[in-house]
Amino acid sequence: MAQAKKSPGTAAETPPSILTVNNIEVIYDHVILVLKGVSLEVPQGGVVALLGANGAGKSTTLKAISNLLYAERGEVTKGNIAFKGDRVDARSTNDLVKRGCIQVMEGRHCFEHLTVEENLLTGAYTRGNARKEIKDDLELVYTYFPRLKERRSSLAGYISGGEQQMTAIGRALMSRPVMMLLDEPSMGLAPQLVEEIFEIVKLLNEEQGVSVLLAEQNTNMALKYAQYGYILENGRVVMDGPAAELRENPDVKEFYLGISEEGRRSFRNVRSYRRRKRWLN
Amino acid sequence: MLFFMETVISGLLAGVMYSLVALGFVLIFKASGVFNFAQGVMALFAALTLVGLLSGTTPFTHIDNPAFAMPAWVAIPLTIVVMIVFAILVERFILRHLVNQEQIILFMSMVGLAYVLEGAGDILWGSDVKVIDLGLPQGAWDWLLDGYGLYIEKIELVAAGTAVVLVAFLAVFFQKTRIGRALRAVADDHQAALSVGISLRSIWIIVWSVAGVVALVTGVVWGAKSGIQFSLSLIALKALPVLILGGFESIPGAIVGGLIIGVGEKLAEVYGGEIIVAIFGRWYEIDPGIFSATENWFAYVLALVFLLFRPQGLFGEKIIERV
Ligand SMILES: Nc1ncnc2c1ncn2[C@@H]1O[C@H](COP(=O)(O)OP(=O)(O)O)[C@@H](O)[C@H]1O
Ligand SMILES: [Mg+2]
């Protein structure tokens, strides 16, 4: 772990890591270099935040882990990724889901023409036809998200944004994950809902033992729930540390917690890109 | 009135065939965004394979050897296996390599596939017109003819019945099974489908296999009526107007669209000339037989008119917009 600068004190107490990302470089379309050596670690049972402005490379990092990158013509060209001790950087998403690592994509991505319950059931796809267990897990998801039970037969396209986020998380839960990669669950939601969803994630972490890697722009919220955080800028980790320390760090305060207005502006120079219309995009 | 009924019914029965071809297109289009130009050739190829197996033709030599002739209950499943192998090859050698390519590249590859498959059918089974004999009933339906004076070919009703069973089967498959749900998920949002661990490759193989079975049914039923020959692959051209009418992504649309085209075509053929004469006959001398060869163009005219008023098709998928 060349890049993970941890104080010796915390390192000694850290449980074994479930996910290790070691110095990865990601290139899209063979030419666009987006991640320039990112390393991070998620301890077993931990909640780790991946912070950074829009375009910093958070989603790319998560997609590199889940290998959704492949379908976007992205590629991990350097470094490696280990999940539960096994190298997974050349594994398909299908394989990773079977191993227990699943991503909840940015923007929720529910199946709009399927009902909420059908959405949840697609999450159990990799588990084959184990009907009894799947049915039990469906009930489990409904105990965490009682609202979804009420809306179980509505088309996912017609429910509210908060309910869609719950559906997306519930769907992932149906795969019986040990690790969830959550990509900006707070996006576009009212603060109260964000809190409700983060509380549920916390419960899932505590009760179901799901480890969480949480990509967020909502730094304030994320650092409340995570134990550790990494800050990405332009495809590099520029800072990392325990959440409590990051919250007190003057730079983080200035740039990410919005305490100084000037600083915020300099991080708003969002790079935009245009993609050509492609098949499956 | 009776004659009108007869016209409508025979239009509906012809429409069933158009629906079937369109259905093959829609399935593949929904699941993979590919316009399967080869659907018609697939119908031809499947039918050729079935006839070949039924009559014990040795591939490449085109010589019938009755000793190898298989009964239908062996030949049909075996043909389905051949179509599944075809689906696997398409995934392995085409689709897999085209992920994220532009639409035009996909389209060209499908045009190429159509020609390759057509050639393969030719080389394997020969290009002469073949007769398929599955013991399907021939001639008119007597009780309809005697009781109501309606002339309906038995084989057309069998064809329609087969199509209904096939569609019902597909509907259950899509709505009730795990794989069917996954297929709909892929059609809705392929990225999300990937993210929950659905493997697009296996979904593509399944959907192409299903389209292969639909093609087999189309080929057999059509072939039983008019022989199995190259022109069978041209029914694909009929599917395009059906798709414009029904919407590229809608299964009910494909079915209803096919029926509308079928009926419209027949009505135009029978009454079109009279109507034209009634309207313009005052000013011009018009041959009432003008509409007797509508088959090739009427569907396209109907589709064009439709494009003007409802470009998303009859049942074009509603885009859900949320506030
Ligand atoms: N499919 C893609 N092709 C090319 N560039 C991409 C693609 N996806 C993301 N990028 C670029 O990678 C950078 C990081 O994007 P992303 O990982 O989505 O950031 P974040 O999630 O932190 O907002 C951005 O500059 C973006 O333009
Ligand atoms: Mg992002």
XYZ file of C-alpha atoms and ligand atoms in Angstrom:
632
model
C 0.000 0.000 0.000
C 2.327 2.686 -1.200
C -0.355 5.323 -1.308
C -2.474 4.641 1.693
C -0.971 6.909 4.287
C -2.294 5.649 7.551
C -1.081 6.541 10.940
C 0.525 3.484 12.540
C -2.018 3.599 15.348
C -5.062 2.961 13.175
C -3.322 0.415 10.958
C -2.790 -1.885 13.895
C -6.493 -1.918 14.792
C -7.828 -2.265 11.257
C -9.495 -5.614 10.580
C -8.407 -7.493 7.418
C -9.561 -5.727 4.282
C -12.325 -7.152 2.130
C -11.454 -4.955 -0.842
C -8.054 -3.707 -1.882
C -7.538 -1.449 -4.857
C -3.878 -1.174 -5.628
C -2.604 1.680 -7.753
C -4.995 1.278 -10.673
C -4.919 3.238 -13.858
C -8.057 3.376 -16.010
C -8.245 4.328 -19.664
C -11.458 4.851 -21.645
C -11.547 4.319 -25.396
C -7.839 3.359 -25.386
C -6.864 7.022 -25.057
C -8.652 8.856 -22.265
C -6.665 8.423 -19.078
C -9.056 8.938 -16.182
C -7.592 7.230 -13.119
C -3.902 7.811 -12.612
C -2.999 5.444 -9.822
C -5.784 5.045 -7.277
C -5.337 2.922 -4.193
C -7.819 2.305 -1.454
C -8.878 -0.272 1.018
C -12.167 -1.250 2.624
C -11.911 -3.183 5.886
C -14.228 -6.119 6.487
C -17.506 -4.698 7.782
C -16.434 -1.104 7.271
C -18.034 1.894 5.603
C -15.544 3.841 3.517
C -16.301 7.071 1.689
C -14.875 7.987 -1.688
C -15.200 11.730 -2.035
C -14.535 14.221 -4.759
C -16.067 16.741 -7.087
C -17.993 15.871 -10.216
C -15.636 14.278 -12.746
C -12.995 13.347 -10.179
C -13.223 9.672 -11.037
C -15.405 8.228 -8.266
C -17.778 6.360 -10.559
C -14.886 5.153 -12.666
C -13.237 3.716 -9.570
C -16.401 1.843 -8.595
C -16.901 0.601 -12.131
C -13.324 -0.604 -12.243
C -14.045 -2.708 -9.167
C -17.381 -4.085 -10.394
C -16.032 -4.263 -13.952
C -18.965 -2.375 -15.405
C -16.143 -0.505 -17.081
C -15.907 -3.112 -19.788
C -19.280 -2.186 -21.282
C -18.157 1.437 -21.515
C -14.960 0.680 -23.338
C -12.957 1.372 -20.241
C -10.029 -0.723 -19.114
C -7.836 -1.133 -16.068
C -4.371 -0.836 -17.582
C -2.213 -0.853 -14.456
C -2.469 -1.994 -10.889
C -4.759 -4.620 -9.455
C -7.899 -5.190 -7.438
C -8.443 -7.854 -4.813
C -11.770 -8.866 -3.307
C -11.765 -11.253 -0.339
C -8.130 -11.956 -1.125
C -8.646 -12.937 -4.787
C -7.539 -10.918 -7.771
C -10.717 -9.790 -9.538
C -9.558 -7.215 -12.040
C -10.237 -9.437 -15.037
C -13.512 -10.855 -13.710
C -16.923 -10.158 -15.201
C -19.576 -8.246 -13.279
C -21.601 -11.440 -13.177
C -18.734 -13.212 -11.436
C -18.267 -10.405 -8.926
C -21.945 -10.357 -8.046
C -21.750 -14.091 -7.431
C -18.765 -13.511 -5.160
C -20.801 -10.985 -3.195
C -19.696 -7.611 -4.520
C -22.383 -5.511 -6.180
C -22.610 -1.939 -7.383
C -25.618 0.345 -7.025
C -25.205 2.670 -9.954
C -25.299 6.422 -9.934
C -28.718 7.720 -10.974
C -30.506 4.629 -9.579
C -31.093 2.886 -12.892
C -34.277 1.051 -11.991
C -35.962 -1.050 -14.645
C -38.739 1.398 -15.368
C -41.167 -0.962 -17.052
C -40.831 -3.600 -14.367
C -42.690 -3.411 -11.079
C -40.847 -2.643 -7.880
C -41.047 -6.276 -6.853
C -39.815 -7.480 -10.237
C -36.947 -5.032 -9.911
C -36.036 -6.553 -6.581
C -36.270 -10.055 -8.013
C -33.854 -9.269 -10.838
C -31.306 -8.679 -8.080
C -31.522 -12.371 -7.272
C -30.751 -13.347 -10.862
C -27.346 -14.842 -10.087
C -28.850 -17.038 -7.403
C -30.765 -19.188 -9.829
C -34.106 -20.640 -8.832
C -33.752 -20.924 -5.060
C -37.358 -19.833 -4.602
C -37.770 -20.242 -0.867
C -34.662 -18.271 0.096
C -35.362 -15.603 -2.483
C -38.845 -15.146 -1.119
C -37.489 -14.805 2.401
C -34.969 -12.243 1.251
C -37.715 -10.295 -0.453
C -39.466 -10.031 2.903
C -36.183 -8.991 4.476
C -35.797 -6.183 1.956
C -39.353 -5.074 2.724
C -38.562 -4.899 6.438
C -35.725 -2.510 5.698
C -37.741 -0.570 3.121
C -41.396 -0.778 4.242
C -42.295 1.842 1.652
C -41.340 -0.534 -1.122
C -43.800 -3.098 0.136
C -46.608 -0.602 -0.333
C -45.432 0.111 -3.855
C -44.474 -3.429 -4.758
C -46.757 -3.634 -7.787
C -46.151 -0.117 -9.157
C -43.963 0.286 -12.181
C -40.563 1.517 -11.052
C -40.752 4.323 -13.586
C -43.636 5.902 -11.717
C -42.346 5.940 -8.146
C -40.518 8.838 -6.484
C -36.777 9.373 -6.675
C -36.311 8.302 -3.073
C -38.286 5.132 -3.643
C -36.241 4.431 -6.750
C -33.047 4.744 -4.748
C -34.494 2.336 -2.205
C -35.466 -0.039 -5.003
C -31.941 0.103 -6.393
C -30.391 -0.650 -3.009
C -32.986 -3.321 -2.242
C -32.348 -4.908 -5.619
C -28.645 -5.098 -4.859
C -29.426 -6.572 -1.464
C -31.314 -9.405 -3.167
C -27.995 -10.728 -4.449
C -26.911 -11.370 -0.832
C -23.859 -9.152 -1.067
C -21.033 -8.902 1.425
C -19.910 -5.670 -0.188
C -21.875 -2.861 -1.787
C -20.459 -0.147 -3.994
C -22.884 2.755 -3.631
C -22.552 5.494 -6.216
C -24.013 8.794 -5.043
C -27.171 7.527 -3.387
C -27.950 11.089 -2.268
C -28.056 12.501 -5.773
C -31.118 14.655 -6.391
C -32.845 13.741 -3.143
C -34.181 16.005 -0.409
C -31.935 16.141 2.675
C -34.468 14.319 4.809
C -34.635 11.416 2.375
C -30.870 11.316 2.105
C -30.719 10.876 5.834
C -33.377 8.156 5.761
C -31.462 6.237 3.121
C -28.118 6.611 4.853
C -29.670 5.360 8.074
C -30.849 2.243 6.272
C -27.417 1.710 4.765
C -25.994 1.984 8.241
C -28.440 -0.651 9.477
C -27.545 -2.949 6.595
C -23.915 -2.513 7.479
C -24.466 -3.280 11.148
C -27.094 -6.003 10.938
C -26.281 -7.739 7.673
C -22.543 -7.170 7.865
C -22.411 -5.604 4.415
C -19.207 -3.638 3.850
C -19.774 -0.399 1.976
C -17.734 1.713 -0.385
C -19.671 4.928 -0.730
C -18.942 7.391 -3.532
C -20.399 10.778 -2.671
C -20.279 14.444 -3.470
C -22.263 15.083 -0.343
C -19.104 15.099 1.762
C -20.784 16.191 4.933
C -23.288 13.350 4.947
C -20.819 10.719 3.796
C -18.307 11.565 6.506
C -21.021 11.215 9.134
C -21.626 7.601 8.233
C -18.216 6.422 7.049
C -15.330 5.463 9.304
C -12.700 6.319 6.743
C -12.532 8.508 3.676
C -10.528 9.037 0.508
C -10.597 12.229 -1.502
C -10.176 11.997 -5.241
C -9.163 14.823 -7.496
C -8.519 14.429 -11.191
C -8.130 10.698 -10.948
C -5.756 10.706 -7.989
C -6.231 10.190 -4.273
C -5.095 13.479 -2.804
C -5.968 12.829 0.787
C -7.227 10.051 3.006
C -7.835 9.463 6.668
C -10.358 8.541 9.332
C -13.644 10.342 8.821
C -13.372 12.304 12.040
C -9.969 13.656 11.017
C -11.138 14.554 7.529
C -14.079 16.472 8.948
C -11.709 18.608 10.967
C -9.140 19.064 8.216
C -9.024 22.727 7.175
C -8.622 21.940 3.453
C -11.549 19.557 3.463
C -13.597 22.117 5.349
C -12.729 24.755 2.833
C -13.044 22.784 -0.391
C -15.580 20.083 0.312
C -17.696 21.041 3.252
C -18.473 24.367 1.661
C -17.328 26.411 4.585
C -15.398 28.834 2.376
C -17.174 29.990 -0.727
C -14.053 30.987 -2.675
C -12.510 27.577 -2.423
C -15.629 25.889 -3.668
C -15.642 27.774 -6.870
C -12.209 26.599 -7.951
C -13.454 23.029 -7.795
C -16.395 23.748 -9.968
C -14.473 23.702 -13.208
C -16.123 20.523 -14.237
C -14.635 18.912 -17.253
C -17.279 17.812 -19.619
C -16.996 15.309 -22.409
C -19.149 14.304 -25.279
C -19.581 10.755 -26.252
C -20.673 9.580 -29.602
C -23.886 7.619 -29.661
C -22.926 4.029 -29.403
C -24.609 0.731 -29.214
C -25.599 -0.050 -25.648
C -24.947 3.395 -24.397
C -71.068 -9.135 -46.873
C -69.948 -12.717 -46.860
C -67.323 -11.933 -49.412
C -66.143 -9.037 -47.297
C -65.850 -11.348 -44.282
C -63.887 -13.812 -46.321
C -61.544 -11.087 -47.449
C -61.001 -9.867 -43.897
C -60.411 -13.354 -42.568
C -57.931 -14.304 -45.217
C -56.238 -10.950 -44.613
C -55.994 -11.713 -40.920
C -54.530 -15.117 -41.620
C -51.914 -13.688 -43.948
C -51.262 -11.008 -41.337
C -50.400 -13.676 -38.793
C -47.327 -14.494 -40.862
C -46.233 -10.883 -40.971
C -46.739 -10.705 -37.232
C -44.488 -13.684 -36.696
C -41.618 -12.233 -38.688
C -42.026 -8.880 -36.977
C -42.044 -10.628 -33.628
C -38.614 -12.077 -34.317
C -37.331 -8.599 -35.095
C -38.847 -7.032 -31.997
C -37.457 -9.658 -29.634
C -33.926 -9.102 -30.829
C -34.291 -5.363 -31.098
C -35.557 -5.055 -27.550
C -32.883 -7.217 -26.005
C -29.867 -6.041 -27.936
C -30.734 -2.922 -29.889
C -29.819 -4.745 -33.081
C -32.002 -4.544 -36.154
C -31.903 -8.161 -37.196
C -31.890 -7.898 -40.921
C -31.417 -11.664 -41.117
C -34.751 -12.678 -39.582
C -36.247 -13.596 -42.957
C -33.206 -15.587 -43.977
C -33.309 -17.316 -40.621
C -36.846 -18.445 -41.431
C -35.641 -19.789 -44.770
C -32.616 -21.469 -43.260
C -34.597 -23.094 -40.454
C -37.189 -24.423 -42.881
C -34.482 -25.727 -45.236
C -32.775 -27.496 -42.368
C -36.017 -29.073 -41.244
C -36.856 -30.302 -44.748
C -33.305 -31.566 -45.156
C -33.552 -33.606 -41.976
C -37.045 -34.859 -42.772
C -36.001 -36.148 -46.162
C -32.564 -37.342 -45.122
C -30.678 -35.004 -47.425
C -26.917 -35.249 -47.036
C -25.617 -31.732 -46.481
C -23.456 -30.294 -49.293
C -24.331 -33.040 -51.770
C -28.076 -32.307 -51.718
C -28.735 -35.989 -52.347
C -31.755 -37.402 -50.571
C -31.062 -40.608 -48.765
C -34.305 -42.062 -47.436
C -32.319 -44.229 -45.031
C -31.374 -41.076 -43.084
C -34.836 -39.545 -43.210
C -35.929 -38.583 -39.702
C -39.428 -38.552 -38.305
C -40.808 -35.112 -37.437
C -40.444 -35.620 -33.694
C -36.680 -35.997 -34.142
C -36.218 -33.508 -36.952
C -38.024 -30.602 -35.267
C -36.052 -30.664 -32.001
C -32.863 -31.139 -33.995
C -33.657 -28.090 -36.108
C -34.213 -26.129 -32.925
C -30.786 -27.275 -31.748
C -29.305 -26.039 -35.031
C -30.936 -22.620 -34.471
C -29.524 -22.490 -30.953
C -26.061 -23.285 -32.271
C -26.592 -20.503 -34.781
C -27.488 -18.138 -31.917
C -24.323 -19.101 -30.084
C -22.211 -18.478 -33.180
C -23.822 -15.077 -33.731
C -23.036 -14.080 -30.158
C -19.528 -15.475 -30.289
C -18.462 -14.045 -33.631
C -20.567 -10.918 -34.060
C -22.367 -9.447 -31.062
C -19.544 -9.896 -28.598
C -17.204 -7.849 -30.738
C -19.666 -5.096 -31.439
C -20.440 -3.947 -27.913
C -20.422 -0.170 -27.907
C -20.010 0.190 -31.631
C -22.042 2.616 -33.617
C -25.471 1.682 -34.885
C -24.475 1.717 -38.543
C -21.713 -0.826 -37.949
C -24.215 -3.135 -36.310
C -26.607 -2.709 -39.149
C -23.954 -3.537 -41.728
C -22.942 -6.625 -39.793
C -26.558 -7.807 -39.801
C -26.788 -7.278 -43.556
C -23.611 -9.321 -43.858
C -25.019 -12.005 -41.608
C -28.113 -12.266 -43.778
C -26.001 -12.941 -46.865
C -23.726 -15.407 -45.113
C -26.673 -17.362 -43.785
C -28.376 -17.346 -47.146
C -25.222 -18.710 -48.737
C -24.869 -21.305 -46.007
C -28.429 -22.494 -46.625
C -27.710 -22.767 -50.319
C -24.466 -24.678 -49.927
C -25.807 -27.033 -47.279
C -29.217 -27.816 -48.670
C -29.306 -26.665 -52.297
C -31.353 -23.944 -53.899
C -34.225 -25.814 -55.532
C -37.775 -25.281 -54.323
C -38.664 -27.768 -51.614
C -41.942 -29.086 -50.427
C -42.441 -29.564 -46.748
C -44.723 -32.330 -45.647
C -45.594 -32.313 -41.997
C -48.987 -33.787 -42.663
C -50.646 -30.413 -42.235
C -54.217 -30.492 -43.508
C -54.865 -29.143 -46.965
C -57.912 -27.718 -48.665
C -60.849 -25.738 -47.345
C -62.604 -26.063 -44.063
C -65.743 -27.954 -44.945
C -68.104 -27.000 -42.161
C -67.339 -23.324 -42.678
C -67.895 -23.687 -46.370
C -71.115 -25.688 -46.026
C -72.542 -23.938 -42.994
C -71.623 -20.347 -43.717
C -70.355 -20.360 -47.260
C -66.952 -19.145 -46.071
C -63.921 -20.437 -47.925
C -61.042 -20.698 -45.467
C -57.983 -22.859 -46.044
C -57.373 -25.325 -43.240
C -53.673 -24.685 -43.350
C -54.201 -21.009 -42.726
C -56.156 -21.723 -39.597
C -53.484 -24.144 -38.459
C -50.925 -21.423 -39.088
C -52.915 -18.904 -37.097
C -53.446 -21.385 -34.288
C -49.719 -22.150 -34.138
C -48.920 -18.477 -34.016
C -51.370 -17.897 -31.179
C -49.888 -20.763 -29.173
C -46.371 -19.479 -29.789
C -47.257 -15.952 -28.729
C -49.061 -17.180 -25.616
C -46.049 -19.279 -24.741
C -43.711 -16.323 -25.193
C -45.956 -14.095 -23.104
C -45.843 -16.516 -20.193
C -42.116 -16.962 -20.624
C -41.501 -13.225 -20.528
C -43.866 -12.413 -17.687
C -43.425 -15.322 -15.343
C -39.949 -16.779 -15.536
C -36.661 -15.657 -14.122
C -35.021 -15.577 -17.530
C -37.994 -13.751 -19.024
C -37.735 -11.127 -16.312
C -34.031 -10.790 -17.021
C -34.790 -10.332 -20.721
C -37.199 -7.514 -19.936
C -34.649 -6.004 -17.575
C -32.019 -5.997 -20.307
C -34.495 -4.413 -22.701
C -35.205 -1.672 -20.160
C -31.709 -0.777 -19.010
C -28.822 -2.950 -20.062
C -26.317 -1.245 -17.772
C -28.452 -1.843 -14.721
C -28.984 -5.413 -15.883
C -25.224 -5.875 -16.071
C -24.818 -4.350 -12.639
C -27.012 -6.972 -10.975
C -24.997 -9.716 -12.610
C -27.164 -10.544 -15.609
C -24.811 -11.715 -18.309
C -25.679 -9.964 -21.550
C -23.982 -12.700 -23.539
C -26.249 -15.426 -22.277
C -29.285 -13.188 -22.678
C -28.314 -12.555 -26.301
C -27.926 -16.250 -26.949
C -31.332 -16.926 -25.422
C -33.050 -14.183 -27.344
C -31.489 -15.200 -30.651
C -32.490 -18.783 -29.957
C -36.062 -17.701 -29.310
C -35.985 -15.672 -32.518
C -34.631 -18.806 -34.220
C -37.613 -20.815 -33.027
C -39.982 -18.076 -34.169
C -38.180 -18.165 -37.518
C -38.619 -21.919 -37.721
C -42.365 -21.636 -37.148
C -42.598 -18.839 -39.703
C -40.584 -20.771 -42.251
C -42.511 -23.988 -41.846
C -45.954 -22.445 -41.953
C -45.169 -20.135 -44.824
C -43.266 -22.862 -46.613
C -46.146 -25.285 -46.253
C -48.321 -22.822 -48.144
C -46.002 -21.797 -50.925
C -42.997 -24.083 -50.913
C -39.613 -23.451 -49.354
C -37.568 -21.277 -51.610
C -35.536 -18.131 -51.690
C -38.582 -15.849 -51.772
C -39.312 -16.945 -48.219
C -36.469 -14.756 -47.004
C -38.170 -11.747 -48.564
C -41.008 -11.815 -46.068
C -38.533 -9.911 -43.946
C -39.318 -6.969 -46.191
C -42.908 -7.228 -45.018
C -41.792 -6.931 -41.440
C -40.466 -3.424 -41.848
C -43.836 -1.739 -42.438
C -45.298 -3.889 -39.688
C -42.634 -2.591 -37.338
C -43.288 1.002 -38.324
C -46.948 0.441 -37.633
C -46.477 -1.440 -34.407
C -43.399 0.237 -32.989
C -39.980 -1.389 -32.948
C -40.089 -2.271 -29.289
C -43.604 -3.497 -28.845
C -44.583 -7.143 -28.964
C -48.342 -6.443 -29.061
C -47.525 -3.841 -31.707
C -45.822 -6.441 -33.883
C -48.838 -8.698 -33.631
C -51.525 -6.099 -34.213
C -49.416 -4.339 -36.850
C -49.044 -7.575 -38.786
C -52.776 -8.181 -38.705
C -53.576 -4.635 -39.850
C -51.162 -4.901 -42.746
C -52.550 -8.295 -43.688
C -56.152 -7.116 -43.706
C -55.347 -3.757 -45.290
C -53.482 -5.454 -48.081
C -56.314 -7.835 -48.869
C -58.984 -5.141 -48.720
C -56.952 -2.873 -50.976
C -56.450 -5.716 -53.395
C -60.143 -6.535 -53.544
C -61.843 -3.172 -53.161
C -59.101 -0.679 -53.904
C -59.683 -0.701 -57.651
C -63.426 -0.123 -57.286
C -62.890 2.743 -54.888
C -60.404 4.434 -57.155
C -62.724 4.016 -60.106
C -65.645 5.385 -58.065
C -63.679 8.497 -57.148
C -61.707 9.254 -60.274
C -63.697 7.316 -62.845
C -65.636 10.433 -63.803
C -62.553 12.101 -65.167
C -60.311 9.296 -66.261
C -60.645 5.902 -67.763
C -59.250 3.635 -65.047
C -58.640 -0.073 -65.132
C -60.292 -1.501 -61.967
C -57.540 -4.105 -61.903
C -55.088 -1.400 -60.871
C -54.932 -2.688 -57.311
C -54.522 -6.336 -58.091
C -50.817 -6.461 -57.298
C -50.759 -4.578 -54.009
C -48.654 -7.108 -52.180
C -45.388 -5.404 -52.839
C -46.128 -1.829 -52.065
C -49.368 -1.347 -50.168
C -47.821 -2.133 -46.786
C -45.162 0.502 -47.354
C -47.687 3.154 -48.294
C -49.671 2.374 -45.172
C -46.493 2.577 -43.109
C -45.552 5.914 -44.661
C -48.957 7.379 -43.880
C -48.559 6.083 -40.379
C -45.138 7.634 -39.999
C -46.670 11.028 -40.658
C -49.188 10.760 -37.850
C -47.743 8.397 -35.280
C -44.000 7.988 -35.705
C -43.680 5.973 -32.486
C -46.053 3.351 -33.858
C -49.385 2.099 -32.573
C -48.030 0.823 -29.304
C -44.675 2.576 -29.432
C -43.236 2.285 -25.967
C -44.247 5.156 -23.839
C -41.197 6.883 -22.475
C -41.883 7.221 -18.818
C -41.247 10.736 -17.659
C -41.166 11.527 -14.044
C -41.143 14.913 -12.404
N -17.408 6.281 -20.842
C -16.515 7.290 -20.741
N -15.750 7.610 -21.811
C -14.853 8.619 -21.717
N -14.630 9.355 -20.621
C -15.365 9.097 -19.524
C -16.358 8.055 -19.536
N -16.930 8.021 -18.317
C -16.333 8.993 -17.587
N -15.397 9.642 -18.310
C -14.538 10.738 -17.824
O -13.857 10.303 -16.692
C -13.772 11.319 -15.732
C -14.281 10.809 -14.410
O -15.649 10.549 -14.505
P -16.450 9.850 -13.344
O -15.718 8.637 -12.905
O -17.837 9.666 -13.809
O -16.393 10.948 -12.195
P -17.311 11.140 -10.933
O -18.102 9.920 -10.707
O -16.342 11.418 -9.833
O -18.174 12.318 -11.201
C -14.552 12.500 -16.246
O -13.641 13.428 -16.741
C -15.348 11.937 -17.358
O -15.446 12.893 -18.366
Mg -20.078 9.757 -10.711
